[in-house]
Amino acid sequence: MCGYHRRHASTREGPSRACAPYCYVVPVRTAILTVDDDPGVSRAVARDLRRRYGDLHRIIRAESGEQAMETLREMTLRGELVAIIVADYRMPGMNGIEFLEHAMDLYPSARRVLLTAYADTGAAIDAINIVDLDHYLLKPWDPPEEKLYPVIDALLEAWSADDQRPSADIAIVGHRWSARTSEVREFLARNQVPYRSYQVDEPEGARLLAAAGSDGRTLPIVVTTTGEALIAPSDAELAASVGLATTPSKDFYDLIIIGGGPAGLGAAVYGASEGLRTVLVERMATGGQAGQSSRIENYLGFPDGVSGAQLADRARRQASRFGAELVTTRDAVGLEVNGSARTVRFADGATLDAHTVILATGVAYRQLRAPGLDEFTGRGVYYGSALTEASSCAEQDIYIVGGANSAGQAAVYLARSARSVTILVRAESLTQSMSYYLIQQLAEIPNITVRTSTEITAAEGEGHLESVTLRHRVSEETETVKASHVFIFIGAAPRTEWLDGVIARDQAGFVLAGPDLAVGGAAPKGWPLDRAPYHLETNVPGVFVAGDVRSESGKRVASAVGEGSMAVMLVHRYLEKT
Ligand SMILES: Cc1cc2nc3c(=O)[nH]c(=O)nc-3n(C[C@H](O)[C@H](O)[C@H](O)COP(=O)(O)OP(=O)(O)OC[C@H]3O[C@@H](n4cnc5c(N)ncnc54)[C@H](O)[C@@H]3O)c2cc1C
């Protein structure tokens, strides 16, 4: 395989005609763009280029600098490559040198050629300094074999010597300390959508902003794989643009599962595989809390551990393969009983009916209360988004608040990029709250420190977090330390207020089910059936609960998955008897 094609081998498939029989990979069809206001000359250049380079390159022709710039902007957003730009010098409006100067902002590494008449060679020589011209070609260029092709061959070779591999990923252009930029990254990461992230002040970020025609005041800009530039998109817009379903396809299902964590995904796999018309609705991204875990070490069947993202991706694919519908960015806000139907209402007012419902809404991180922390959420203070923010922690001194396994896992993960990681724990030691294997792991990592009996009492900064004040709970001594990032893992609470008046819950808001509903052995108040509620059934017949949101549940991936599958078994039993 030739050097050029080896460099581009991973980007496209199929046999190359140019290098056959040695090369079986077609390189990216990079473009050669020509612009000339004289249609006859424009066609002639394009024809000659196409004759020799048309197999491997797209030859694109424009008849004005403005038109060519528009084309280049669209190509930039689509992530397409331009190897060479050939511009005529004398054009009305924008002349060739001005055009090449603008084109450099979008395609700085494209090779630049100016087409000139003999009388304009002075201008062409000046252009060598202004736009770092690679070559000027005198018109006419006949015969092309002698005057055009050797020049273009050499420029193509020089261009391909640099690694120009494009990325098919979505691009996000944002600000380091923009909370919405951080949320967009988190949303895409948790939905397993690959992306590239650029700061507005770095060259590639500025290039994409220019191509999107944005002044950078409203961020982030998300450039989709089809080249569409979305300005500060909502989660629903993002989901739609990356092909995630946001609307159920039917009006009525056998089973609606609310929540796409391990419990919900487990239920979706079993429900759909056992022939139930099943839809799973998820507020943000399937995977739930487990999707945020850098390494789950105690899930059966993965002796070397598995990342939460991988587990979630496998589960999602498995559920889809069995025919479960997975709908994201839908927040369930109400549940009603309408005869034998159970109706779920969403935040946008839409409703969905089914014979049965499984509540699998898990828990969400508790907010840490200290002056300043709310202001910096997403700008240095993060709840559970340790994975997506890791790259911005490089060489920083960072803090993690919390003493449970989730905090420990985040510390191990972040210690790879951060200069130092300090875990702040209110308790006197980690032994009560963290698994033994993790405590051992932390002790072996030199840039991790654990500060016990310590809490954050204030956060300060200008526009983003810059320092936090720490207080020792025994000595009451305080200390203000520089901190760019604080990750908070201080336990979680169920968010079940939306079930008020319908579903019975314990004092902390966890959903009661089965035997936990019985008061002194009697059926719960208002229970309409002769039988007692099934094991995971709530006080509403046909509405079940699984996973962390259930009162007294195991708060583990394995128990959540197990309850999801068990709830489906009980759904069958309920359907058989109604
Ligand atoms: C960082 C971290 C590391 C962990 N590591 C481990 C580990 O190593 N081993 C282990 O066994 N456990 C671990 N856990 C715990 C484990 O992840 C949870 O026990 C498990 O995810 C619970 O699953 P679930 O489906 O019940 O709930 P969740 O995972 O909380 O999922 C609930 C889902 O429901 C969605 N939802 C909530 N309300 C609504 C609504 N109204 N409408 C629509 N959707 C809604 C949420 O967005 C969420 O996606 C870890 C947890 C964290 C946070």
XYZ file of C-alpha atoms and ligand atoms in Angstrom:
631
model
C 0.000 0.000 0.000
C 1.395 3.418 -0.864
C 2.302 5.892 1.879
C -0.572 8.175 1.056
C -3.132 5.423 1.261
C -1.610 3.862 4.343
C -2.060 7.154 6.164
C -5.707 7.258 5.149
C -6.406 3.554 5.350
C -8.718 3.751 8.318
C -11.012 6.302 6.790
C -12.680 4.710 3.790
C -13.304 1.307 2.301
C -13.027 -0.288 -1.130
C -10.245 -0.897 -3.650
C -8.232 1.957 -5.062
C -7.811 2.088 -8.802
C -4.684 4.206 -8.620
C -2.608 1.842 -6.508
C -4.136 -1.502 -7.419
C -3.151 -4.249 -7.090
C -1.142 -3.167 -4.028
C -3.571 -0.789 -2.405
C -7.095 -1.802 -1.515
C -8.221 1.290 0.287
C -9.659 4.346 -1.355
C -8.449 7.449 0.404
C -10.863 10.152 1.410
C -12.091 11.842 -1.765
C -10.458 15.143 -1.017
C -11.439 18.092 -3.112
C -9.597 20.363 -5.500
C -11.499 23.614 -5.762
C -11.140 26.038 -8.652
C -12.601 29.513 -8.921
C -12.620 31.683 -12.033
C -15.199 34.296 -13.051
C -14.800 33.460 -16.752
C -17.097 30.450 -17.270
C -15.043 29.211 -20.232
C -11.760 29.242 -18.296
C -13.489 27.838 -15.206
C -14.827 24.883 -17.195
C -11.471 24.315 -18.912
C -9.517 24.146 -15.612
C -12.087 21.828 -14.073
C -12.109 19.602 -17.182
C -8.317 19.243 -17.227
C -8.192 18.541 -13.499
C -11.027 16.027 -13.678
C -9.335 14.150 -16.507
C -6.292 13.412 -14.414
C -7.507 13.579 -10.803
C -11.242 12.867 -11.048
C -10.884 9.235 -9.926
C -9.468 10.075 -6.547
C -10.538 13.650 -5.994
C -13.672 15.701 -6.232
C -13.163 18.620 -8.592
C -15.338 21.522 -7.455
C -15.822 24.617 -9.564
C -17.037 28.092 -8.591
C -17.422 31.269 -10.639
C -16.821 33.901 -7.960
C -14.861 34.273 -4.762
C -18.086 34.688 -2.786
C -19.604 31.505 -4.240
C -16.389 29.595 -3.541
C -16.333 30.832 0.068
C -19.908 29.643 0.579
C -18.931 26.222 -0.772
C -15.881 26.080 1.518
C -17.996 26.996 4.561
C -20.424 24.161 3.847
C -17.542 21.739 3.278
C -15.918 22.785 6.558
C -19.106 22.063 8.479
C -19.404 18.676 6.792
C -15.796 17.914 7.748
C -14.705 17.522 4.112
C -11.110 17.888 3.051
C -9.782 20.342 0.471
C -6.289 19.618 -0.789
C -5.758 22.382 -3.344
C -7.457 25.678 -4.132
C -6.830 27.199 -7.570
C -8.024 30.811 -7.879
C -7.952 33.221 -10.767
C -6.313 36.515 -9.866
C -8.575 38.933 -11.759
C -12.109 38.505 -10.517
C -14.666 41.269 -9.868
C -15.654 41.753 -6.225
C -13.140 39.588 -4.437
C -9.893 39.084 -6.343
C -7.962 35.834 -6.203
C -5.550 36.950 -3.486
C -8.364 38.248 -1.260
C -10.274 35.021 -1.796
C -7.276 32.860 -0.901
C -6.746 34.950 2.222
C -10.324 34.214 3.373
C -10.103 30.574 2.302
C -7.020 30.133 4.515
C -9.185 30.753 7.595
C -11.252 27.692 6.715
C -8.633 25.484 5.075
C -5.254 26.618 6.373
C -3.423 23.564 5.098
C -4.912 23.496 1.584
C -2.271 24.253 -1.033
C -2.858 27.563 -2.825
C -2.385 28.262 -6.542
C -3.042 31.558 -8.302
C -3.945 31.632 -12.009
C -2.595 34.745 -13.645
C -2.078 36.330 -17.023
C 1.504 37.226 -17.891
C 0.824 40.911 -17.113
C -0.136 40.063 -13.526
C 2.956 38.175 -12.469
C 3.949 41.080 -10.164
C 0.718 40.634 -8.202
C 1.288 36.889 -8.087
C 4.753 37.372 -6.633
C 3.332 39.722 -3.983
C 0.755 37.054 -3.133
C 3.557 34.685 -2.124
C 3.987 36.855 0.968
C 0.355 37.763 1.588
C -1.262 34.353 1.340
C 1.783 32.118 1.460
C 1.101 31.121 -2.156
C 2.407 27.692 -3.128
C 2.450 28.305 -6.863
C 1.264 30.647 -9.586
C 0.226 29.286 -12.966
C 0.363 31.338 -16.108
C -2.607 31.138 -18.446
C -2.926 29.268 -20.716
C -1.540 26.107 -19.127
C -1.429 24.033 -22.310
C -0.357 21.337 -22.572
C -1.559 20.396 -19.053
C 0.754 17.341 -19.017
C 3.688 19.752 -18.959
C 2.400 22.863 -17.242
C -0.469 21.884 -14.948
C -0.156 18.263 -13.812
C 3.417 18.325 -12.533
C 2.513 21.305 -10.336
C -0.668 19.703 -9.006
C 1.074 16.327 -8.489
C 3.749 17.966 -6.370
C 1.219 19.933 -4.347
C -0.933 16.858 -3.732
C 2.083 14.940 -2.546
C 3.105 17.758 -0.219
C -0.436 18.097 1.098
C -0.863 14.390 1.747
C 2.449 14.252 3.625
C 0.633 15.962 6.500
C -1.954 13.866 8.329
C -5.190 15.404 7.119
C -7.486 12.689 8.318
C -10.942 14.079 8.837
C -13.116 13.049 11.707
C -16.648 11.916 11.083
C -17.553 12.957 14.613
C -19.817 15.727 15.738
C -17.911 18.871 16.685
C -18.731 21.029 19.691
C -17.349 24.535 19.856
C -17.756 26.027 23.289
C -16.176 27.764 26.175
C -14.187 25.956 28.856
C -16.347 27.409 31.597
C -19.732 27.340 29.900
C -22.198 25.211 31.855
C -24.261 24.412 28.752
C -21.154 23.338 26.825
C -20.384 20.929 29.629
C -23.970 19.624 29.605
C -23.927 19.074 25.838
C -20.689 17.087 26.116
C -22.185 15.060 28.948
C -25.371 14.389 26.984
C -23.500 13.151 23.910
C -21.002 11.124 25.921
C -23.699 9.396 27.931
C -25.597 8.604 24.755
C -22.411 7.084 23.290
C -22.176 9.672 20.524
C -18.535 10.379 19.641
C -17.647 14.058 19.427
C -14.698 16.402 19.144
C -14.693 19.349 21.479
C -12.992 22.670 20.697
C -12.602 25.868 22.649
C -13.662 29.066 20.880
C -10.169 30.455 21.236
C -8.314 27.574 19.588
C -7.717 27.608 15.805
C -10.059 24.723 14.913
C -12.807 26.214 17.111
C -12.419 29.617 15.442
C -12.431 27.950 12.023
C -15.709 26.143 12.738
C -17.288 29.283 14.178
C -16.349 31.195 11.021
C -17.791 28.435 8.854
C -21.018 28.491 10.874
C -21.201 32.273 10.493
C -21.325 32.651 14.287
C -19.898 35.529 16.311
C -19.380 33.133 19.226
C -21.738 35.007 21.552
C -24.189 32.122 21.880
C -22.438 28.879 22.709
C -22.005 26.050 22.232
C -22.226 25.495 18.502
C -22.734 21.846 17.601
C -21.758 20.868 14.070
C -23.496 17.640 13.117
C -22.023 14.967 10.866
C -24.149 16.275 8.000
C -22.646 19.736 8.420
C -25.600 21.404 10.109
C -24.588 23.994 12.704
C -26.895 23.976 15.754
C -26.632 26.998 18.013
C -27.010 26.183 21.736
C -29.299 23.221 20.960
C -31.649 21.684 23.526
C -31.237 18.025 24.527
C -34.211 17.114 22.348
C -32.684 18.864 19.306
C -29.376 17.154 19.954
C -31.068 13.776 20.294
C -32.960 14.238 17.044
C -29.843 15.381 15.200
C -27.883 12.276 16.195
C -30.698 9.902 15.334
C -31.973 9.084 18.829
C -35.713 8.454 18.986
C -37.553 11.123 20.957
C -41.146 10.122 20.212
C -42.818 6.752 20.753
C -44.102 5.194 17.541
C -47.385 3.872 19.004
C -50.155 5.263 21.227
C -50.568 2.123 23.305
C -48.101 -0.443 24.656
C -48.200 -3.509 26.853
C -45.433 -2.028 28.969
C -43.991 1.432 29.527
C -40.681 1.487 31.403
C -39.759 4.844 32.903
C -36.003 5.266 33.309
C -33.169 3.847 31.219
C -30.669 2.772 33.892
C -29.738 -0.882 34.496
C -33.185 -1.660 35.953
C -35.040 -0.099 33.016
C -32.752 -1.631 30.402
C -33.000 -5.020 32.112
C -36.787 -4.753 32.004
C -36.680 -3.666 28.342
C -34.581 -6.695 27.335
C -36.864 -9.154 29.117
C -40.109 -7.377 28.187
C -39.341 -7.152 24.470
C -37.711 -10.572 24.247
C -40.822 -12.121 25.772
C -43.125 -10.539 23.230
C -44.463 -7.538 25.139
C -44.900 -4.330 23.133
C -42.352 -2.416 25.181
C -41.243 1.213 25.227
C -38.585 2.650 27.519
C -38.650 6.392 28.122
C -35.601 8.123 29.478
C -35.080 11.714 30.580
C -31.461 12.066 29.483
C -29.403 9.084 28.409
C -29.745 5.351 28.774
C -27.273 3.850 31.231
C -28.400 5.846 34.253
C -25.926 6.093 37.116
C -24.101 3.008 35.898
C -23.383 4.809 32.612
C -21.378 7.336 34.636
C -19.190 4.742 36.294
C -15.642 4.502 34.959
C -15.299 0.873 36.028
C -17.802 -1.555 37.491
C -15.795 -4.354 39.046
C -18.506 -6.392 40.743
C -20.964 -7.169 37.955
C -21.330 -10.868 37.243
C -19.603 -12.110 34.111
C -16.988 -9.344 33.837
C -14.005 -10.607 35.830
C -11.823 -7.706 34.667
C -14.502 -5.080 35.240
C -16.468 -3.197 32.639
C -16.929 0.497 32.076
C -20.447 1.761 32.719
C -20.577 3.190 29.205
C -19.770 -0.198 27.672
C -22.315 -2.000 29.788
C -24.983 0.571 28.919
C -24.154 0.370 25.216
C -24.414 -3.417 25.179
C -27.688 -3.330 27.100
C -29.149 -0.691 24.834
C -28.238 -2.653 21.705
C -29.606 -5.838 23.219
C -32.919 -4.184 24.106
C -33.232 -2.652 20.619
C -32.397 -5.972 18.969
C -35.341 -7.586 20.755
C -37.601 -4.795 19.520
C -37.900 -2.553 22.573
C -38.361 1.098 21.653
C -35.933 3.389 23.444
C -37.068 6.984 23.608
C -34.794 9.661 25.082
C -35.153 13.241 26.330
C -38.642 12.500 27.655
C -39.283 13.419 31.245
C -42.219 11.619 32.869
C -44.072 14.112 35.085
C -47.378 12.390 35.804
C -49.016 8.984 36.172
C -52.761 8.358 36.032
C -55.064 5.368 36.239
C -57.688 5.330 33.500
C -59.672 2.123 33.912
C -57.392 -0.707 32.851
C -54.970 1.702 31.167
C -52.050 3.349 32.908
C -51.284 6.802 31.458
C -47.886 8.455 31.643
C -47.720 12.219 31.090
C -44.565 13.929 29.823
C -43.149 17.371 30.507
C -44.332 18.639 27.099
C -47.932 17.611 27.873
C -47.968 14.510 25.650
C -49.316 11.281 27.115
C -48.747 7.593 26.509
C -50.924 4.632 27.539
C -50.140 1.033 28.402
C -51.513 -1.942 30.264
C -48.585 -1.814 32.691
C -45.782 0.483 33.862
C -42.420 -0.214 35.484
C -40.958 2.682 37.451
C -37.165 2.462 37.148
C -36.216 6.060 37.777
C -33.290 5.362 40.110
C -31.781 8.173 42.114
C -30.060 11.468 41.340
C -27.110 13.126 43.060
C -27.837 15.264 46.099
C -26.781 18.884 45.819
C -24.020 20.078 48.143
C -24.998 23.249 49.971
C -22.280 25.867 50.514
C -22.105 29.527 49.425
C -20.916 29.821 45.806
C -21.301 26.177 44.796
C -24.577 26.623 42.912
C -23.160 29.538 40.940
C -20.281 27.420 39.661
C -22.230 24.277 38.774
C -21.007 23.361 35.288
C -18.183 25.928 35.562
C -15.837 23.974 37.773
C -18.364 22.252 40.069
C -19.725 19.002 38.657
C -22.154 16.394 39.890
C -21.059 13.013 38.643
C -19.685 14.145 35.270
C -16.165 13.025 36.089
C -15.716 11.103 32.839
C -16.485 13.879 30.383
C -14.548 16.540 32.271
C -11.410 14.420 32.691
C -9.584 15.987 29.741
C -10.004 19.486 31.156
C -8.413 18.386 34.450
C -4.996 17.779 32.912
C -2.267 19.067 35.209
C -4.830 20.585 37.614
C -5.250 20.140 41.350
C -8.765 18.833 41.755
C -11.101 17.915 44.604
C -13.652 15.152 44.982
C -16.319 15.353 47.655
C -17.726 12.078 48.978
C -16.692 8.845 50.591
C -18.630 6.212 48.651
C -17.464 3.943 45.816
C -18.577 6.432 43.171
C -16.184 9.047 44.623
C -13.376 6.485 44.845
C -13.830 5.369 41.240
C -13.835 8.971 40.042
C -10.603 9.647 41.967
C -8.858 6.660 40.369
C -10.007 7.771 36.932
C -9.172 11.456 37.290
C -5.780 10.810 38.899
C -4.564 9.688 35.454
C -4.799 13.215 34.067
C -4.902 15.573 37.063
C -1.764 16.715 38.882
C -3.331 15.910 42.221
C -6.655 14.586 43.445
C -7.853 15.288 46.970
C -10.827 13.371 48.304
C -12.767 15.289 50.936
C -14.750 13.156 53.356
C -16.877 14.390 56.243
C -16.461 11.117 58.155
C -13.329 10.156 60.079
C -12.427 7.426 57.609
C -13.521 5.791 54.385
C -13.990 2.338 55.827
C -17.700 2.721 56.568
C -18.609 3.968 53.110
C -16.159 2.603 50.514
C -15.312 -0.944 49.416
C -12.063 -2.324 50.768
C -10.609 -2.995 47.298
C -11.083 0.676 46.329
C -9.516 1.999 49.521
C -6.468 -0.172 48.774
C -6.394 1.098 45.185
C -6.500 4.746 46.317
C -3.648 4.174 48.765
C -1.430 2.921 45.933
C -1.895 5.979 43.688
C 0.701 8.613 44.628
C -1.201 11.723 43.487
C -4.343 10.906 45.488
C -4.779 12.269 49.024
C -7.705 11.597 51.339
C -8.661 14.367 53.778
C -11.082 13.038 56.360
C -13.340 15.114 58.675
C -13.219 17.841 56.043
C -15.951 19.738 54.240
C -16.256 22.579 51.754
C -17.733 25.746 53.272
C -17.432 28.168 50.348
C -16.502 28.404 46.677
C -15.122 31.489 44.920
C -14.044 32.546 41.465
C -14.512 35.019 38.618
C -16.839 33.438 36.056
C -15.620 29.956 37.014
C -14.408 28.130 40.093
C -10.987 29.230 41.291
C -10.823 28.342 44.974
C -12.673 26.563 47.758
C -12.596 26.989 51.514
C -12.144 23.796 53.519
C -13.047 23.344 57.147
C -11.805 20.607 59.468
C -14.874 19.430 61.364
C -12.972 18.633 64.575
C -10.372 21.384 64.851
C -12.644 23.864 62.986
C -9.595 25.231 61.216
C -10.293 26.657 57.763
C -8.066 26.901 54.736
C -8.692 28.381 51.268
C -7.100 26.375 48.472
C -6.871 26.901 44.724
C -9.268 24.572 42.897
C -10.324 24.555 39.256
C -12.579 21.494 39.513
C -14.688 19.982 42.290
C -16.586 16.756 41.634
C -19.381 15.997 44.047
C -20.612 12.494 44.903
C -22.506 12.886 48.154
C -25.195 10.317 47.884
C -28.368 10.386 45.988
C -32.092 10.829 46.440
C -35.058 9.585 44.433
C -36.844 12.255 42.432
C -40.353 10.921 42.792
C -42.366 14.052 43.675
C -44.195 13.661 40.376
C -45.844 10.501 41.743
C -47.463 12.419 44.624
C -50.999 11.310 45.396
C -50.767 8.239 43.137
C -47.893 6.014 44.256
C -47.104 5.265 47.897
C -43.546 6.092 48.975
C -41.479 6.000 52.141
C -40.393 9.126 54.006
C -37.315 9.592 51.847
C -39.365 9.337 48.641
C -38.456 5.745 47.676
C -41.319 3.751 46.155
C -42.943 1.110 48.354
C -43.832 -2.235 46.814
C -45.104 -5.717 47.646
C -44.773 -6.698 51.286
C -43.460 -3.221 52.231
C -46.913 -1.822 51.405
C -48.792 -4.045 53.793
C -49.773 -2.382 57.043
C -49.933 -5.105 59.698
C -50.468 -7.691 56.970
C -53.451 -5.828 55.474
C -53.637 -4.657 51.866
C -52.628 -1.025 51.268
C -55.312 1.680 51.480
C -57.412 1.831 48.314
C -56.080 -1.476 46.964
C -58.913 -2.733 44.697
C -58.066 -6.423 44.197
C -58.645 -9.617 46.172
C -55.016 -10.611 45.986
C -52.128 -8.852 47.737
C -49.708 -6.741 45.632
C -47.052 -8.839 43.907
C -43.501 -8.528 45.154
C -42.464 -5.481 43.054
C -45.973 -4.135 42.541
C -46.821 -0.679 43.917
C -50.113 0.349 45.519
C -51.506 0.757 41.970
C -52.155 -2.654 40.339
C -50.151 -3.003 37.112
C -47.567 -0.387 38.158
C -44.308 -2.003 39.242
C -40.998 -0.667 40.531
C -37.436 -1.871 39.986
C -33.941 -0.778 40.975
C -32.604 2.011 43.159
C -35.886 3.915 43.328
C -37.501 1.070 45.262
C -37.541 1.419 49.025
C -34.926 -0.858 50.649
C -33.402 -1.828 47.278
C -29.829 -3.060 46.887
C -28.368 0.060 45.153
C -26.218 -2.083 42.888
C -26.130 -2.698 39.145
C -26.779 -6.413 39.576
C -29.760 -5.938 41.871
C -31.240 -3.286 39.557
C -30.929 -5.573 36.511
C -32.357 -8.473 38.498
C -35.347 -6.446 39.651
C -35.945 -5.215 36.094
C -36.244 -8.768 34.839
C -38.290 -9.878 37.829
C -40.716 -6.977 37.346
C -41.347 -8.201 33.788
C -42.180 -11.664 35.108
C -44.729 -10.043 37.420
C -46.086 -7.953 34.528
C -46.860 -11.236 32.733
C -48.597 -12.569 35.809
C -50.653 -9.369 36.103
C -51.624 -9.449 32.397
C -52.639 -13.106 32.583
C -55.020 -12.446 35.456
C -56.733 -9.278 34.237
C -20.293 6.745 39.639
C -21.034 5.517 40.074
C -20.379 4.311 40.181
C -21.066 3.157 40.550
N -20.392 1.981 40.618
C -21.053 0.844 40.902
C -20.376 -0.406 40.918
O -19.165 -0.460 40.694
N -21.095 -1.521 41.173
C -22.433 -1.488 41.411
O -23.036 -2.539 41.589
N -23.103 -0.315 41.431
C -22.450 0.850 41.185
N -23.108 2.045 41.209
C -24.557 2.034 41.534
C -25.381 1.606 40.322
O -24.951 2.348 39.186
C -26.850 1.817 40.570
O -27.235 1.008 41.648
C -27.699 1.460 39.353
O -27.344 2.269 38.253
C -29.187 1.633 39.632
O -29.886 1.406 38.457
P -31.366 1.968 38.229
O -31.747 1.585 36.863
O -32.227 1.548 39.346
O -31.277 3.551 38.350
P -30.369 4.628 37.631
O -29.095 4.045 37.188
O -30.356 5.785 38.566
O -31.208 5.019 36.330
C -32.417 5.714 36.406
C -32.683 6.402 35.081
O -34.001 6.947 35.108
C -34.006 8.223 34.481
N -35.120 8.971 35.036
C -35.289 9.393 36.305
N -36.457 10.031 36.432
C -37.053 10.026 35.220
C -38.289 10.540 34.708
N -39.167 11.164 35.503
N -38.579 10.376 33.391
C -37.706 9.718 32.566
N -36.512 9.207 33.009
C -36.192 9.358 34.313
C -32.663 8.796 34.874
O -32.269 9.821 33.949
C -31.763 7.560 34.805
O -31.180 7.388 33.541
C -22.458 3.217 40.850
C -23.116 4.457 40.762
C -22.422 5.589 40.383
C -23.149 6.900 40.285
